[in-house]
Amino acid sequence: MTLSKALADCAIKINKTMEDLLPEAMGAEAILLDAMKYSSLGEGKKIRPFMVLQSSKLFGVKEESARRVGSAVEFLHSYSLIHDDLPAMDDSDFRRGKKSCHKYFNEATAILAGDALLTLAFEILSDPLTAEDSSVRCQLVNFLAKSAGHQGMVAGQTIDLLAEGKTLCLDEIVRMQSLKTGEIFAFCMVSGGILGSASKLQLDALKKYAYGFGIAFQIVDDLLDVEGDIDTIGKPGGQDAKVEKATLVAKLGVEEARHKAVLLVDESIEALKLWGAEADHLRSLAQFVLERQK
């Protein structure tokens, strides 16, 4: 199966699982549930759930468990996008080719929808239907909390906002992007190993793949902001330059940043040497990052 077919199949499965996990939009809080669905279902490549499913396959994990974990991380990712788009953050009116949550609904509803999606992620991970072993569930909850909170994504976003208009050194930018983007990818890869009782050697290899992948992904995202527009990337381009964001593209220049992304992808692929053909989709995914247009 080609990577594009595998990604499409994963998106269909994850959307179905997410739809099943989301509550019905009933009662006085219906607008909240509508906003949660609006921002999490449908559009999106579902790369993070795909990584969960593929890493889980390396260890023979039941697909139902992997789909639940993949859905949880996608709900968390959707929360982060809702909050990133708010006026106090990146102030973006569009996401994935449609109005941002706060523009389609309102700011208060967007904040609450993000809060609800974040907490739903942990509700799913702590449910025995995700994993029978309570210690496995605790490991998943603990790892995602660290990856998403003050030691991970939220820390990276904080540094990103504070760095606007300032000059960061190369190592500072790499650290920021590792926190902002790499930590969640690390969860996606390691979650399959946690579900499948992986060894420390295997978990370390999965983390190495994820961190290289994450920084390369962020570089390409920043390149798209420089070179793309709303018709190609689903949101207005040029936003990073407008607020003088600290990015590797701004620091290194377009061509050197692109070369850096290639080197990082090579490192990610090398990290998968413990596995054979069963990891081919993950190898192809790393290459796909360099070619993506949105």
PDB file of C-alpha atoms in Angstrom:
ATOM      1  CA  MET A   1       0.000   0.000   0.000  1.00  0.00           C
ATOM      2  CA  THR A   2       1.322   3.451  -0.915  1.00  0.00           C
ATOM      3  CA  LEU A   3       1.804   6.095   1.751  1.00  0.00           C
ATOM      4  CA  SER A   4      -0.958   8.288   0.294  1.00  0.00           C
ATOM      5  CA  LYS A   5      -3.408   5.366   0.427  1.00  0.00           C
ATOM      6  CA  ALA A   6      -2.304   4.479   3.975  1.00  0.00           C
ATOM      7  CA  LEU A   7      -2.736   8.099   5.104  1.00  0.00           C
ATOM      8  CA  ALA A   8      -6.188   8.294   3.496  1.00  0.00           C
ATOM      9  CA  ASP A   9      -7.275   5.012   5.122  1.00  0.00           C
ATOM     10  CA  CYS A  10      -5.988   6.207   8.496  1.00  0.00           C
ATOM     11  CA  ALA A  11      -7.860   9.525   8.178  1.00  0.00           C
ATOM     12  CA  ILE A  12     -11.131   7.681   7.500  1.00  0.00           C
ATOM     13  CA  LYS A  13     -10.649   5.339  10.466  1.00  0.00           C
ATOM     14  CA  ILE A  14      -9.600   8.092  12.851  1.00  0.00           C
ATOM     15  CA  ASN A  15     -12.435  10.400  11.824  1.00  0.00           C
ATOM     16  CA  LYS A  16     -14.878   7.548  12.485  1.00  0.00           C
ATOM     17  CA  THR A  17     -13.327   6.800  15.882  1.00  0.00           C
ATOM     18  CA  MET A  18     -13.270  10.485  16.829  1.00  0.00           C
ATOM     19  CA  GLU A  19     -16.889  10.870  15.786  1.00  0.00           C
ATOM     20  CA  ASP A  20     -17.819   7.916  18.000  1.00  0.00           C
ATOM     21  CA  LEU A  21     -15.903   9.394  20.933  1.00  0.00           C
ATOM     22  CA  LEU A  22     -17.386  12.884  20.674  1.00  0.00           C
ATOM     23  CA  PRO A  23     -20.636  13.407  22.596  1.00  0.00           C
ATOM     24  CA  GLU A  24     -23.853  14.339  20.830  1.00  0.00           C
ATOM     25  CA  ALA A  25     -24.555  18.077  20.518  1.00  0.00           C
ATOM     26  CA  MET A  26     -27.556  18.204  22.837  1.00  0.00           C
ATOM     27  CA  GLY A  27     -28.748  20.473  25.620  1.00  0.00           C
ATOM     28  CA  ALA A  28     -27.776  24.029  26.444  1.00  0.00           C
ATOM     29  CA  GLU A  29     -24.120  23.189  25.767  1.00  0.00           C
ATOM     30  CA  ALA A  30     -24.796  22.136  22.152  1.00  0.00           C
ATOM     31  CA  ILE A  31     -22.779  25.049  20.757  1.00  0.00           C
ATOM     32  CA  LEU A  32     -19.719  23.820  22.662  1.00  0.00           C
ATOM     33  CA  LEU A  33     -20.029  20.333  21.169  1.00  0.00           C
ATOM     34  CA  ASP A  34     -20.621  21.775  17.697  1.00  0.00           C
ATOM     35  CA  ALA A  35     -17.409  23.792  18.037  1.00  0.00           C
ATOM     36  CA  MET A  36     -15.478  20.706  19.156  1.00  0.00           C
ATOM     37  CA  LYS A  37     -16.639  18.804  16.078  1.00  0.00           C
ATOM     38  CA  TYR A  38     -16.093  21.754  13.753  1.00  0.00           C
ATOM     39  CA  SER A  39     -12.444  21.998  14.773  1.00  0.00           C
ATOM     40  CA  SER A  40     -11.483  18.337  15.030  1.00  0.00           C
ATOM     41  CA  LEU A  41     -13.372  16.317  12.402  1.00  0.00           C
ATOM     42  CA  GLY A  42     -12.999  16.265   8.643  1.00  0.00           C
ATOM     43  CA  GLU A  43     -10.084  18.188   7.162  1.00  0.00           C
ATOM     44  CA  GLY A  44      -6.524  17.465   8.189  1.00  0.00           C
ATOM     45  CA  LYS A  45      -3.984  14.818   7.219  1.00  0.00           C
ATOM     46  CA  LYS A  46      -4.144  13.115  10.629  1.00  0.00           C
ATOM     47  CA  ILE A  47      -0.363  12.669  10.608  1.00  0.00           C
ATOM     48  CA  ARG A  48      -0.167  12.312  14.396  1.00  0.00           C
ATOM     49  CA  PRO A  49      -2.730   9.484  14.608  1.00  0.00           C
ATOM     50  CA  PHE A  50      -1.021   7.864  11.612  1.00  0.00           C
ATOM     51  CA  MET A  51       2.240   7.819  13.570  1.00  0.00           C
ATOM     52  CA  VAL A  52       0.438   6.244  16.539  1.00  0.00           C
ATOM     53  CA  LEU A  53      -1.034   3.529  14.327  1.00  0.00           C
ATOM     54  CA  GLN A  54       2.252   2.842  12.556  1.00  0.00           C
ATOM     55  CA  SER A  55       4.344   2.738  15.733  1.00  0.00           C
ATOM     56  CA  SER A  56       1.737   0.447  17.278  1.00  0.00           C
ATOM     57  CA  LYS A  57       2.008  -1.938  14.321  1.00  0.00           C
ATOM     58  CA  LEU A  58       5.699  -2.381  15.069  1.00  0.00           C
ATOM     59  CA  PHE A  59       4.675  -4.115  18.303  1.00  0.00           C
ATOM     60  CA  GLY A  60       1.505  -5.946  17.246  1.00  0.00           C
ATOM     61  CA  VAL A  61      -0.832  -3.658  19.207  1.00  0.00           C
ATOM     62  CA  LYS A  62      -4.565  -4.055  18.634  1.00  0.00           C
ATOM     63  CA  GLU A  63      -5.741  -1.452  16.137  1.00  0.00           C
ATOM     64  CA  GLU A  64      -8.703  -0.427  18.301  1.00  0.00           C
ATOM     65  CA  SER A  65      -6.345   0.623  21.108  1.00  0.00           C
ATOM     66  CA  ALA A  66      -4.111   2.483  18.667  1.00  0.00           C
ATOM     67  CA  ARG A  67      -7.098   4.243  17.097  1.00  0.00           C
ATOM     68  CA  ARG A  68      -8.279   5.461  20.491  1.00  0.00           C
ATOM     69  CA  VAL A  69      -4.829   6.811  21.356  1.00  0.00           C
ATOM     70  CA  GLY A  70      -4.554   8.355  17.890  1.00  0.00           C
ATOM     71  CA  SER A  71      -7.930  10.024  18.353  1.00  0.00           C
ATOM     72  CA  ALA A  72      -6.891  11.344  21.769  1.00  0.00           C
ATOM     73  CA  VAL A  73      -3.766  12.997  20.385  1.00  0.00           C
ATOM     74  CA  GLU A  74      -5.724  14.446  17.464  1.00  0.00           C
ATOM     75  CA  PHE A  75      -8.241  15.973  19.884  1.00  0.00           C
ATOM     76  CA  LEU A  76      -5.337  17.493  21.789  1.00  0.00           C
ATOM     77  CA  HIS A  77      -3.785  18.749  18.551  1.00  0.00           C
ATOM     78  CA  SER A  78      -7.117  20.321  17.564  1.00  0.00           C
ATOM     79  CA  TYR A  79      -7.286  22.110  20.920  1.00  0.00           C
ATOM     80  CA  SER A  80      -3.823  23.543  20.329  1.00  0.00           C
ATOM     81  CA  LEU A  81      -4.826  24.859  16.884  1.00  0.00           C
ATOM     82  CA  ILE A  82      -7.981  26.501  18.243  1.00  0.00           C
ATOM     83  CA  HIS A  83      -5.985  28.320  20.911  1.00  0.00           C
ATOM     84  CA  ASP A  84      -3.101  29.156  18.539  1.00  0.00           C
ATOM     85  CA  ASP A  85      -5.533  30.952  16.223  1.00  0.00           C
ATOM     86  CA  LEU A  86      -6.945  33.207  18.951  1.00  0.00           C
ATOM     87  CA  PRO A  87      -6.227  36.967  18.799  1.00  0.00           C
ATOM     88  CA  ALA A  88      -4.024  36.737  21.894  1.00  0.00           C
ATOM     89  CA  MET A  89      -1.842  34.115  20.179  1.00  0.00           C
ATOM     90  CA  ASP A  90      -1.255  33.947  16.395  1.00  0.00           C
ATOM     91  CA  ASP A  91      -4.450  35.863  15.555  1.00  0.00           C
ATOM     92  CA  SER A  92      -5.406  33.819  12.483  1.00  0.00           C
ATOM     93  CA  ASP A  93      -8.851  34.008  10.914  1.00  0.00           C
ATOM     94  CA  PHE A  94      -8.514  30.799   8.900  1.00  0.00           C
ATOM     95  CA  ARG A  95      -7.455  27.214   9.538  1.00  0.00           C
ATOM     96  CA  ARG A  96      -7.497  24.294   7.087  1.00  0.00           C
ATOM     97  CA  GLY A  97      -9.202  26.412   4.449  1.00  0.00           C
ATOM     98  CA  LYS A  98     -12.140  27.499   6.611  1.00  0.00           C
ATOM     99  CA  LYS A  99     -12.823  30.055   9.320  1.00  0.00           C
ATOM    100  CA  SER A 100     -10.974  29.547  12.585  1.00  0.00           C
ATOM    101  CA  CYS A 101     -13.122  28.352  15.487  1.00  0.00           C
ATOM    102  CA  HIS A 102     -13.240  31.770  17.149  1.00  0.00           C
ATOM    103  CA  LYS A 103     -14.312  33.424  13.880  1.00  0.00           C
ATOM    104  CA  TYR A 104     -16.992  30.838  13.063  1.00  0.00           C
ATOM    105  CA  PHE A 105     -18.370  30.785  16.610  1.00  0.00           C
ATOM    106  CA  ASN A 106     -16.878  33.331  19.047  1.00  0.00           C
ATOM    107  CA  GLU A 107     -13.805  33.668  21.220  1.00  0.00           C
ATOM    108  CA  ALA A 108     -15.363  32.358  24.424  1.00  0.00           C
ATOM    109  CA  THR A 109     -16.759  29.275  22.690  1.00  0.00           C
ATOM    110  CA  ALA A 110     -13.409  28.647  20.998  1.00  0.00           C
ATOM    111  CA  ILE A 111     -11.539  28.782  24.317  1.00  0.00           C
ATOM    112  CA  LEU A 112     -14.014  26.396  25.938  1.00  0.00           C
ATOM    113  CA  ALA A 113     -14.017  24.035  22.937  1.00  0.00           C
ATOM    114  CA  GLY A 114     -10.231  23.862  23.159  1.00  0.00           C
ATOM    115  CA  ASP A 115     -10.417  23.185  26.889  1.00  0.00           C
ATOM    116  CA  ALA A 116     -12.975  20.434  26.326  1.00  0.00           C
ATOM    117  CA  LEU A 117     -10.935  18.746  23.570  1.00  0.00           C
ATOM    118  CA  LEU A 118      -7.817  18.796  25.749  1.00  0.00           C
ATOM    119  CA  THR A 119      -9.562  17.144  28.675  1.00  0.00           C
ATOM    120  CA  LEU A 120     -11.338  14.661  26.385  1.00  0.00           C
ATOM    121  CA  ALA A 121      -7.915  13.424  25.267  1.00  0.00           C
ATOM    122  CA  PHE A 122      -7.029  12.405  28.822  1.00  0.00           C
ATOM    123  CA  GLU A 123     -10.476  10.930  29.408  1.00  0.00           C
ATOM    124  CA  ILE A 124      -9.852   8.605  26.470  1.00  0.00           C
ATOM    125  CA  LEU A 125      -6.332   7.621  27.525  1.00  0.00           C
ATOM    126  CA  SER A 126      -7.452   6.784  31.066  1.00  0.00           C
ATOM    127  CA  ASP A 127     -10.354   4.598  29.885  1.00  0.00           C
ATOM    128  CA  PRO A 128      -9.859   0.803  30.227  1.00  0.00           C
ATOM    129  CA  LEU A 129     -11.158   0.450  26.663  1.00  0.00           C
ATOM    130  CA  THR A 130      -7.888   2.044  25.507  1.00  0.00           C
ATOM    131  CA  ALA A 131      -5.684  -0.395  27.435  1.00  0.00           C
ATOM    132  CA  GLU A 132      -6.624  -3.041  29.984  1.00  0.00           C
ATOM    133  CA  ASP A 133      -3.422  -2.584  32.001  1.00  0.00           C
ATOM    134  CA  SER A 134      -3.783   0.419  34.330  1.00  0.00           C
ATOM    135  CA  SER A 135      -0.005   0.978  34.387  1.00  0.00           C
ATOM    136  CA  VAL A 136      -0.027   1.333  30.590  1.00  0.00           C
ATOM    137  CA  ARG A 137      -2.846   3.879  30.830  1.00  0.00           C
ATOM    138  CA  CYS A 138      -0.904   5.813  33.489  1.00  0.00           C
ATOM    139  CA  GLN A 139       2.204   5.855  31.286  1.00  0.00           C
ATOM    140  CA  LEU A 140       0.192   7.200  28.353  1.00  0.00           C
ATOM    141  CA  VAL A 141      -1.447   9.919  30.456  1.00  0.00           C
ATOM    142  CA  ASN A 142       1.873  10.883  32.052  1.00  0.00           C
ATOM    143  CA  PHE A 143       3.772  11.040  28.759  1.00  0.00           C
ATOM    144  CA  LEU A 144       1.111  13.093  26.983  1.00  0.00           C
ATOM    145  CA  ALA A 145       0.801  15.489  29.933  1.00  0.00           C
ATOM    146  CA  LYS A 146       4.556  16.116  29.851  1.00  0.00           C
ATOM    147  CA  SER A 147       4.602  16.400  26.053  1.00  0.00           C
ATOM    148  CA  ALA A 148       1.723  18.878  25.945  1.00  0.00           C
ATOM    149  CA  GLY A 149       2.249  20.980  29.067  1.00  0.00           C
ATOM    150  CA  HIS A 150       4.890  23.177  30.673  1.00  0.00           C
ATOM    151  CA  GLN A 151       7.631  20.696  29.741  1.00  0.00           C
ATOM    152  CA  GLY A 152       6.536  20.443  26.114  1.00  0.00           C
ATOM    153  CA  MET A 153       4.193  22.072  23.632  1.00  0.00           C
ATOM    154  CA  VAL A 154       2.895  24.859  25.884  1.00  0.00           C
ATOM    155  CA  ALA A 155       6.449  25.759  26.905  1.00  0.00           C
ATOM    156  CA  GLY A 156       7.443  25.919  23.242  1.00  0.00           C
ATOM    157  CA  GLN A 157       4.480  28.142  22.418  1.00  0.00           C
ATOM    158  CA  THR A 158       5.386  30.441  25.311  1.00  0.00           C
ATOM    159  CA  ILE A 159       8.960  30.820  24.072  1.00  0.00           C
ATOM    160  CA  ASP A 160       7.644  31.352  20.532  1.00  0.00           C
ATOM    161  CA  LEU A 161       5.461  34.263  21.658  1.00  0.00           C
ATOM    162  CA  LEU A 162       8.153  35.800  23.866  1.00  0.00           C
ATOM    163  CA  ALA A 163      10.701  35.565  21.034  1.00  0.00           C
ATOM    164  CA  GLU A 164       8.688  37.656  18.569  1.00  0.00           C
ATOM    165  CA  GLY A 165      10.844  40.545  17.403  1.00  0.00           C
ATOM    166  CA  LYS A 166      13.885  39.178  19.254  1.00  0.00           C
ATOM    167  CA  THR A 167      17.015  37.377  18.069  1.00  0.00           C
ATOM    168  CA  LEU A 168      17.477  33.798  19.279  1.00  0.00           C
ATOM    169  CA  CYS A 169      20.568  31.717  18.628  1.00  0.00           C
ATOM    170  CA  LEU A 170      20.284  28.530  16.590  1.00  0.00           C
ATOM    171  CA  ASP A 171      20.221  26.229  19.640  1.00  0.00           C
ATOM    172  CA  GLU A 172      17.458  28.300  21.253  1.00  0.00           C
ATOM    173  CA  ILE A 173      15.288  28.047  18.146  1.00  0.00           C
ATOM    174  CA  VAL A 174      15.872  24.290  17.886  1.00  0.00           C
ATOM    175  CA  ARG A 175      14.945  23.847  21.564  1.00  0.00           C
ATOM    176  CA  MET A 176      11.804  25.937  21.118  1.00  0.00           C
ATOM    177  CA  GLN A 177      10.702  23.899  18.108  1.00  0.00           C
ATOM    178  CA  SER A 178      11.542  20.607  19.807  1.00  0.00           C
ATOM    179  CA  LEU A 179       9.223  21.610  22.640  1.00  0.00           C
ATOM    180  CA  LYS A 180       6.491  23.145  20.491  1.00  0.00           C
ATOM    181  CA  THR A 181       6.332  20.439  17.825  1.00  0.00           C
ATOM    182  CA  GLY A 182       8.698  17.573  18.575  1.00  0.00           C
ATOM    183  CA  GLU A 183       7.314  16.569  21.974  1.00  0.00           C
ATOM    184  CA  ILE A 184       3.850  15.688  20.641  1.00  0.00           C
ATOM    185  CA  PHE A 185       5.383  13.709  17.782  1.00  0.00           C
ATOM    186  CA  ALA A 186       7.481  11.922  20.406  1.00  0.00           C
ATOM    187  CA  PHE A 187       4.302  10.931  22.225  1.00  0.00           C
ATOM    188  CA  CYS A 188       2.804   9.645  18.987  1.00  0.00           C
ATOM    189  CA  MET A 189       5.772   7.375  18.355  1.00  0.00           C
ATOM    190  CA  VAL A 190       6.387   6.276  21.922  1.00  0.00           C
ATOM    191  CA  SER A 191       2.699   5.554  22.599  1.00  0.00           C
ATOM    192  CA  GLY A 192       2.866   2.570  20.250  1.00  0.00           C
ATOM    193  CA  GLY A 193       5.853   1.306  22.204  1.00  0.00           C
ATOM    194  CA  ILE A 194       4.096   1.835  25.538  1.00  0.00           C
ATOM    195  CA  LEU A 195       1.054  -0.079  24.306  1.00  0.00           C
ATOM    196  CA  GLY A 196       3.340  -2.840  22.973  1.00  0.00           C
ATOM    197  CA  SER A 197       5.772  -3.148  25.913  1.00  0.00           C
ATOM    198  CA  ALA A 198       8.784  -1.932  23.923  1.00  0.00           C
ATOM    199  CA  SER A 199      12.330  -2.096  25.276  1.00  0.00           C
ATOM    200  CA  LYS A 200      14.263   1.017  26.271  1.00  0.00           C
ATOM    201  CA  LEU A 201      16.391   0.675  23.135  1.00  0.00           C
ATOM    202  CA  GLN A 202      13.267   0.625  20.980  1.00  0.00           C
ATOM    203  CA  LEU A 203      11.671   3.570  22.827  1.00  0.00           C
ATOM    204  CA  ASP A 204      14.853   5.620  22.419  1.00  0.00           C
ATOM    205  CA  ALA A 205      14.855   4.889  18.681  1.00  0.00           C
ATOM    206  CA  LEU A 206      11.221   5.973  18.387  1.00  0.00           C
ATOM    207  CA  LYS A 207      12.015   9.222  20.232  1.00  0.00           C
ATOM    208  CA  LYS A 208      15.002   9.928  17.972  1.00  0.00           C
ATOM    209  CA  TYR A 209      12.811   9.487  14.903  1.00  0.00           C
ATOM    210  CA  ALA A 210      10.175  11.789  16.375  1.00  0.00           C
ATOM    211  CA  TYR A 211      12.455  14.673  17.336  1.00  0.00           C
ATOM    212  CA  GLY A 212      14.184  14.806  13.952  1.00  0.00           C
ATOM    213  CA  PHE A 213      10.834  14.490  12.235  1.00  0.00           C
ATOM    214  CA  GLY A 214       9.311  17.211  14.414  1.00  0.00           C
ATOM    215  CA  ILE A 215      11.944  19.852  13.710  1.00  0.00           C
ATOM    216  CA  ALA A 216      11.933  19.013   9.985  1.00  0.00           C
ATOM    217  CA  PHE A 217       8.132  19.272  10.015  1.00  0.00           C
ATOM    218  CA  GLN A 218       8.332  22.709  11.653  1.00  0.00           C
ATOM    219  CA  ILE A 219      10.934  23.917   9.158  1.00  0.00           C
ATOM    220  CA  VAL A 220       8.700  22.920   6.251  1.00  0.00           C
ATOM    221  CA  ASP A 221       5.724  24.546   8.002  1.00  0.00           C
ATOM    222  CA  ASP A 222       7.730  27.779   8.260  1.00  0.00           C
ATOM    223  CA  LEU A 223       8.815  27.472   4.611  1.00  0.00           C
ATOM    224  CA  LEU A 224       5.170  27.140   3.605  1.00  0.00           C
ATOM    225  CA  ASP A 225       4.399  30.303   5.560  1.00  0.00           C
ATOM    226  CA  VAL A 226       7.045  32.091   3.497  1.00  0.00           C
ATOM    227  CA  GLU A 227       6.134  30.600   0.128  1.00  0.00           C
ATOM    228  CA  GLY A 228       2.442  29.692   0.427  1.00  0.00           C
ATOM    229  CA  ASP A 229      -0.936  31.455   0.537  1.00  0.00           C
ATOM    230  CA  ILE A 230      -4.432  30.697   1.788  1.00  0.00           C
ATOM    231  CA  ASP A 231      -5.326  28.744  -1.365  1.00  0.00           C
ATOM    232  CA  THR A 232      -2.437  26.323  -0.919  1.00  0.00           C
ATOM    233  CA  ILE A 233      -1.895  26.102   2.844  1.00  0.00           C
ATOM    234  CA  GLY A 234      -5.434  26.841   4.094  1.00  0.00           C
ATOM    235  CA  LYS A 235      -4.439  29.939   6.070  1.00  0.00           C
ATOM    236  CA  PRO A 236      -2.823  33.293   5.209  1.00  0.00           C
ATOM    237  CA  GLY A 237       0.903  33.158   4.430  1.00  0.00           C
ATOM    238  CA  GLY A 238       3.538  35.591   5.633  1.00  0.00           C
ATOM    239  CA  GLN A 239       2.315  35.630   9.219  1.00  0.00           C
ATOM    240  CA  ASP A 240       5.690  34.700  10.749  1.00  0.00           C
ATOM    241  CA  ALA A 241       7.507  37.586   9.069  1.00  0.00           C
ATOM    242  CA  LYS A 242       4.726  40.004  10.027  1.00  0.00           C
ATOM    243  CA  VAL A 243       5.319  39.446  13.755  1.00  0.00           C
ATOM    244  CA  GLU A 244       9.037  38.687  13.370  1.00  0.00           C
ATOM    245  CA  LYS A 245       8.833  35.120  14.670  1.00  0.00           C
ATOM    246  CA  ALA A 246      12.066  33.312  15.508  1.00  0.00           C
ATOM    247  CA  THR A 247      12.235  30.442  13.006  1.00  0.00           C
ATOM    248  CA  LEU A 248      15.020  28.394  11.456  1.00  0.00           C
ATOM    249  CA  VAL A 249      13.968  29.771   8.078  1.00  0.00           C
ATOM    250  CA  ALA A 250      14.466  33.337   9.293  1.00  0.00           C
ATOM    251  CA  LYS A 251      17.750  32.391  10.968  1.00  0.00           C
ATOM    252  CA  LEU A 252      19.308  30.289   8.207  1.00  0.00           C
ATOM    253  CA  GLY A 253      17.571  31.473   5.063  1.00  0.00           C
ATOM    254  CA  VAL A 254      15.283  29.425   2.827  1.00  0.00           C
ATOM    255  CA  GLU A 255      17.850  27.189   1.128  1.00  0.00           C
ATOM    256  CA  GLU A 256      19.936  26.404   4.207  1.00  0.00           C
ATOM    257  CA  ALA A 257      16.788  25.704   6.241  1.00  0.00           C
ATOM    258  CA  ARG A 258      15.553  23.362   3.511  1.00  0.00           C
ATOM    259  CA  HIS A 259      18.916  21.551   3.586  1.00  0.00           C
ATOM    260  CA  LYS A 260      18.669  21.297   7.384  1.00  0.00           C
ATOM    261  CA  ALA A 261      15.257  19.650   7.023  1.00  0.00           C
ATOM    262  CA  VAL A 262      16.715  17.065   4.627  1.00  0.00           C
ATOM    263  CA  LEU A 263      19.477  16.188   7.109  1.00  0.00           C
ATOM    264  CA  LEU A 264      16.953  15.839   9.940  1.00  0.00           C
ATOM    265  CA  VAL A 265      14.765  13.530   7.863  1.00  0.00           C
ATOM    266  CA  ASP A 266      17.817  11.379   7.075  1.00  0.00           C
ATOM    267  CA  GLU A 267      18.532  11.125  10.814  1.00  0.00           C
ATOM    268  CA  SER A 268      14.929  10.149  11.499  1.00  0.00           C
ATOM    269  CA  ILE A 269      15.021   7.399   8.913  1.00  0.00           C
ATOM    270  CA  GLU A 270      18.330   6.130  10.308  1.00  0.00           C
ATOM    271  CA  ALA A 271      16.698   5.841  13.751  1.00  0.00           C
ATOM    272  CA  LEU A 272      14.369   3.160  12.355  1.00  0.00           C
ATOM    273  CA  LYS A 273      17.203   0.741  11.539  1.00  0.00           C
ATOM    274  CA  LEU A 274      15.970  -1.601  14.301  1.00  0.00           C
ATOM    275  CA  TRP A 275      13.008  -2.460  12.092  1.00  0.00           C
ATOM    276  CA  GLY A 276      12.575  -3.802   8.595  1.00  0.00           C
ATOM    277  CA  ALA A 277       9.788  -3.391   6.073  1.00  0.00           C
ATOM    278  CA  GLU A 278       7.212  -2.978   8.851  1.00  0.00           C
ATOM    279  CA  ALA A 279       8.572   0.571   9.367  1.00  0.00           C
ATOM    280  CA  ASP A 280       8.519   1.544   5.680  1.00  0.00           C
ATOM    281  CA  HIS A 281       5.456   3.781   6.018  1.00  0.00           C
ATOM    282  CA  LEU A 282       7.233   5.739   8.761  1.00  0.00           C
ATOM    283  CA  ARG A 283      10.284   6.104   6.518  1.00  0.00           C
ATOM    284  CA  SER A 284       8.056   7.302   3.680  1.00  0.00           C
ATOM    285  CA  LEU A 285       6.251   9.693   6.040  1.00  0.00           C
ATOM    286  CA  ALA A 286       9.549  11.369   6.911  1.00  0.00           C
ATOM    287  CA  GLN A 287      10.272  11.873   3.206  1.00  0.00           C
ATOM    288  CA  PHE A 288       6.718  13.116   2.666  1.00  0.00           C
ATOM    289  CA  VAL A 289       7.330  15.931   5.152  1.00  0.00           C
ATOM    290  CA  LEU A 290       9.852  17.448   2.753  1.00  0.00           C
ATOM    291  CA  GLU A 291       7.382  17.367  -0.118  1.00  0.00           C
ATOM    292  CA  ARG A 292       4.172  18.508   1.547  1.00  0.00           C
ATOM    293  CA  GLN A 293       2.472  21.582   0.164  1.00  0.00           C
ATOM    294  CA  LYS A 294       0.051  22.337   3.022  1.00  0.00           C
TER     295      LYS A 294
END
